[in-house]
PDB file of C-alpha atoms in Angstrom:
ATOM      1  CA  UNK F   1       0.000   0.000   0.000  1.00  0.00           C
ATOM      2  CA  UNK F   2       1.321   3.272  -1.328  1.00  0.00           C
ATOM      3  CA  UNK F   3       1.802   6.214   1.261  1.00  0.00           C
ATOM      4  CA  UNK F   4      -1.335   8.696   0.913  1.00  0.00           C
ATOM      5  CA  UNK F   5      -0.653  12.583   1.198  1.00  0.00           C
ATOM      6  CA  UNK F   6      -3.190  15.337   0.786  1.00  0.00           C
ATOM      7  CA  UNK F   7      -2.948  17.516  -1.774  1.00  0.00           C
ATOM      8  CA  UNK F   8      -0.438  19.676  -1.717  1.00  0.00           C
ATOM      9  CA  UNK F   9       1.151  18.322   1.251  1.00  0.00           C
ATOM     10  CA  UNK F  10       3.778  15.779  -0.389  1.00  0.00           C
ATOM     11  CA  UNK F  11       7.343  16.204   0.508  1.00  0.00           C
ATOM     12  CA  UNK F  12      10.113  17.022  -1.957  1.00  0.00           C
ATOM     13  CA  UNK F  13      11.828  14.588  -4.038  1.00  0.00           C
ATOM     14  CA  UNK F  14       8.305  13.220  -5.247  1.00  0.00           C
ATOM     15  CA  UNK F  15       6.336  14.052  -8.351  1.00  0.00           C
ATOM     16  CA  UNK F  16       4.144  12.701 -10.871  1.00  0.00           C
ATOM     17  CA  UNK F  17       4.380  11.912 -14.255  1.00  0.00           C
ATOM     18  CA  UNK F  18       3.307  15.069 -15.436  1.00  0.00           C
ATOM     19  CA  UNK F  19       5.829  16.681 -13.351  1.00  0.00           C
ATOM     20  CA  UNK F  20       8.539  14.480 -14.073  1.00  0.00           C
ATOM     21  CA  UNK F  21       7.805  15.252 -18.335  1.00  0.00           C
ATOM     22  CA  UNK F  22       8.481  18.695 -17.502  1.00  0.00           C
ATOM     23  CA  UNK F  23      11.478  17.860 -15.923  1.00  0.00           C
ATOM     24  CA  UNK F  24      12.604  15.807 -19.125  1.00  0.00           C
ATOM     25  CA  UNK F  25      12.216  12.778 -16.886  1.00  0.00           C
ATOM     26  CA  UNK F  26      10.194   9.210 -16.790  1.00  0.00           C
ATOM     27  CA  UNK F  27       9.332   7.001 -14.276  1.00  0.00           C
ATOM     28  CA  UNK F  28      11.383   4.510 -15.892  1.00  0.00           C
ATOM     29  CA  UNK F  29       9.654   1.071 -14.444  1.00  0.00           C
ATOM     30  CA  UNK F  30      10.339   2.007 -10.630  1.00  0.00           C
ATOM     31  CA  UNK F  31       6.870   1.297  -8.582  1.00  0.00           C
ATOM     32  CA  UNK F  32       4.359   3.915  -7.216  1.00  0.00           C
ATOM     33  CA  UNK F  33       5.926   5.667  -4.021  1.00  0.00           C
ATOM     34  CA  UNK F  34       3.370   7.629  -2.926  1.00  0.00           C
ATOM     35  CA  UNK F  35      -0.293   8.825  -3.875  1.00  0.00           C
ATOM     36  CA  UNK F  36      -1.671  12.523  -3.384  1.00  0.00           C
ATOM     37  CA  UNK F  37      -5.647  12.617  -2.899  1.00  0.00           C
ATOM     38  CA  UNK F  38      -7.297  15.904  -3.877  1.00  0.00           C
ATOM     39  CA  UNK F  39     -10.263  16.183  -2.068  1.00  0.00           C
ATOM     40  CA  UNK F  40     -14.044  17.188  -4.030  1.00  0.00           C
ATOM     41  CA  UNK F  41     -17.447  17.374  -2.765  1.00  0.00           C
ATOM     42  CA  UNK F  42     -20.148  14.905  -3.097  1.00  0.00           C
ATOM     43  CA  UNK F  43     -17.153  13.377  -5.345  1.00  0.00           C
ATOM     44  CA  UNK F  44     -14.673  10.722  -4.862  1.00  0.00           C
ATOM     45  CA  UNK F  45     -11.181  12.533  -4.392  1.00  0.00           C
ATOM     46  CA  UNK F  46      -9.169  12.620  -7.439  1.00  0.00           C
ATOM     47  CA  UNK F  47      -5.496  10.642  -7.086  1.00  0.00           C
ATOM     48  CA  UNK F  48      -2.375  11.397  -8.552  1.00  0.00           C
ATOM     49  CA  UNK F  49       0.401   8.451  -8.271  1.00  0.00           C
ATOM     50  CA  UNK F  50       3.936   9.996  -7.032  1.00  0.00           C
ATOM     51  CA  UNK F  51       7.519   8.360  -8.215  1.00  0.00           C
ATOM     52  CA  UNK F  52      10.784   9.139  -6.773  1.00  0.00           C
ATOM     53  CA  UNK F  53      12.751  11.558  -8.759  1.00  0.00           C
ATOM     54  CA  UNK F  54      16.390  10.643  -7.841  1.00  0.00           C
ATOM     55  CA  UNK F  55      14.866   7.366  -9.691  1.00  0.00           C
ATOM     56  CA  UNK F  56      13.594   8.542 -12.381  1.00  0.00           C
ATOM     57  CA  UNK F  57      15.167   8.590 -16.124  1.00  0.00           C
ATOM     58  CA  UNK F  58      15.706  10.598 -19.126  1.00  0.00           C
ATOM     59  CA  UNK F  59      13.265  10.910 -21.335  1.00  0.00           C
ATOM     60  CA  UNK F  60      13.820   8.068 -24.800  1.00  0.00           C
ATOM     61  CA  UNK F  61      15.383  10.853 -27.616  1.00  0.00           C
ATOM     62  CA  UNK F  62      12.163  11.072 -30.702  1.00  0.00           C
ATOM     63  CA  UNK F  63      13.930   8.930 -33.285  1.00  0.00           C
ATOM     64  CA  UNK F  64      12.952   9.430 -37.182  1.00  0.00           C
ATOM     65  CA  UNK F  65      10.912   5.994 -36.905  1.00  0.00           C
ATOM     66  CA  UNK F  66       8.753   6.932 -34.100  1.00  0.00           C
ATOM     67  CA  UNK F  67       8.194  10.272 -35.704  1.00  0.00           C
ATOM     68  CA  UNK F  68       7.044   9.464 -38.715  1.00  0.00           C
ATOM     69  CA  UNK F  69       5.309   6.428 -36.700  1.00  0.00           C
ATOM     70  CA  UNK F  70       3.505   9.286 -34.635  1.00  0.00           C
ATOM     71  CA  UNK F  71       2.936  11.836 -38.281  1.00  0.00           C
ATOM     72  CA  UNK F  72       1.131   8.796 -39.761  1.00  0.00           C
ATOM     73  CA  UNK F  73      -0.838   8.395 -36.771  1.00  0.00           C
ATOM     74  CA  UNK F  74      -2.133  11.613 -36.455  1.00  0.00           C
ATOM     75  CA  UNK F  75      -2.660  11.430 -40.478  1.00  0.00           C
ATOM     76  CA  UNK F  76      -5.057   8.826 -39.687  1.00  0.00           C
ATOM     77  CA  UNK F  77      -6.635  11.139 -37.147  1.00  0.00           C
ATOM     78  CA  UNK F  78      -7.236  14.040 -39.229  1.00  0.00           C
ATOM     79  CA  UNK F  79      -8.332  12.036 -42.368  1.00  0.00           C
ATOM     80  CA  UNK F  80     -12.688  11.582 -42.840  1.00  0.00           C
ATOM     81  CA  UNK F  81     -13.610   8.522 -43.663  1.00  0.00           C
ATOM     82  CA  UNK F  82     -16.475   9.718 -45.565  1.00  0.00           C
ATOM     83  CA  UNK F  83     -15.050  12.054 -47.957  1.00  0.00           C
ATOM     84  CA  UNK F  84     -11.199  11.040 -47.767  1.00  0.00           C
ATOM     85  CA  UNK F  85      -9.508  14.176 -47.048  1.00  0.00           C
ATOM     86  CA  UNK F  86      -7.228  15.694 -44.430  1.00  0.00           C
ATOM     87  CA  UNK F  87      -9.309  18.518 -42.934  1.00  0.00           C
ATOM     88  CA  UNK F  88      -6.720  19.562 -40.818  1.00  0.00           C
ATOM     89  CA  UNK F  89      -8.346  19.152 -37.713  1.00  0.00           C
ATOM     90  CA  UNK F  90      -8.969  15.699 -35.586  1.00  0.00           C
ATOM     91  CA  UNK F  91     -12.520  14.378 -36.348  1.00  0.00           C
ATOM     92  CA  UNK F  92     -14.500  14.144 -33.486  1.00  0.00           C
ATOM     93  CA  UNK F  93     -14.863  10.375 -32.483  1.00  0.00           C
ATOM     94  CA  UNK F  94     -18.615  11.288 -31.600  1.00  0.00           C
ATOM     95  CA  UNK F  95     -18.970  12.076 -35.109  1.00  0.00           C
ATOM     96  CA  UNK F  96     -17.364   9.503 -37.348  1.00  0.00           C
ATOM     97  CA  UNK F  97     -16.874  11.971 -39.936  1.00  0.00           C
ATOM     98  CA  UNK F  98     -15.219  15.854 -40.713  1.00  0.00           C
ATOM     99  CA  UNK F  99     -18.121  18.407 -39.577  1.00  0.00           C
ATOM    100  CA  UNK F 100     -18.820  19.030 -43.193  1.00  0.00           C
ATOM    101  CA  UNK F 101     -19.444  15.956 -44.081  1.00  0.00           C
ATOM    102  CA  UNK F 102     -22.183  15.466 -40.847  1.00  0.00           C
ATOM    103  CA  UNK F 103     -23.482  18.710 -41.086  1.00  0.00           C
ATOM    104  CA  UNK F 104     -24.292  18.371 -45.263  1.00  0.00           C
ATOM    105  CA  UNK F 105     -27.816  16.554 -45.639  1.00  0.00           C
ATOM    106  CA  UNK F 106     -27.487  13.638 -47.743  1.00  0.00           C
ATOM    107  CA  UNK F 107     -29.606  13.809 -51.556  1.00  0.00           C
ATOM    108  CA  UNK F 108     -30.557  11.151 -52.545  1.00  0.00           C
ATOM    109  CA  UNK F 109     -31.235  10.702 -56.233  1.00  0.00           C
ATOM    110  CA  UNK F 110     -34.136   7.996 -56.376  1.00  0.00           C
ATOM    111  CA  UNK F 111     -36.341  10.715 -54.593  1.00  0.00           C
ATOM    112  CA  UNK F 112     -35.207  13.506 -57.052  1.00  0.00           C
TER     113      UNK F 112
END
């Protein structure tokens, strides 16, 4: 069981994973120290998971394989399905589709 703090009350040396990416850092495999709960009303408290940073490592350098792994990803995200261009945006998953394409009625030509 991982040491609980309140929020804002956990001593130095700790820090998320947020907090370690802004340091340039990564957990790097080492176990949860330490969890901070943020209290809310009528809520369950929200938790953040703390790691050690005299454990932690650098960040993995981008290499030119995961970047154009990550380009080609994001491709995918910005390409509709329905009308097969990049709209330069990322479609909304609760669409399926670029705005234009859910926003222009369909015509169908049998009723015409």
């Amino acid at each position: 069981m991982a040491t609980v703090y309140r929020w804002r009350l956990a001593p130095d040396g700790l820090a998320t994973r947020r907090q370690l990416r802004a340091l340039g850092l990564r957990p790097g495999g080492q176990e949860v120290v330490a969890e901070v709960h943020r209290p809310r009303r009528r809520k369950a408290p929200l938790v953040a998971y703390l790691y050690r940073i005299e454990h932690a490592k650098p960040v993995r350098p981008m290499t030119p394989g995961r970047s154009a792994a990550l380009a080609a990803a994001m491709l995918a995200r910005r390409t509709c399905p329905n009308c097969r261009t990049d709209v330069g945006y990322c479609i909304p998953r609760s669409l399926g589709m670029c705005v234009t394409c859910h926003d222009t009625p369909l015509i169908r030509k049998d009723i015409a």
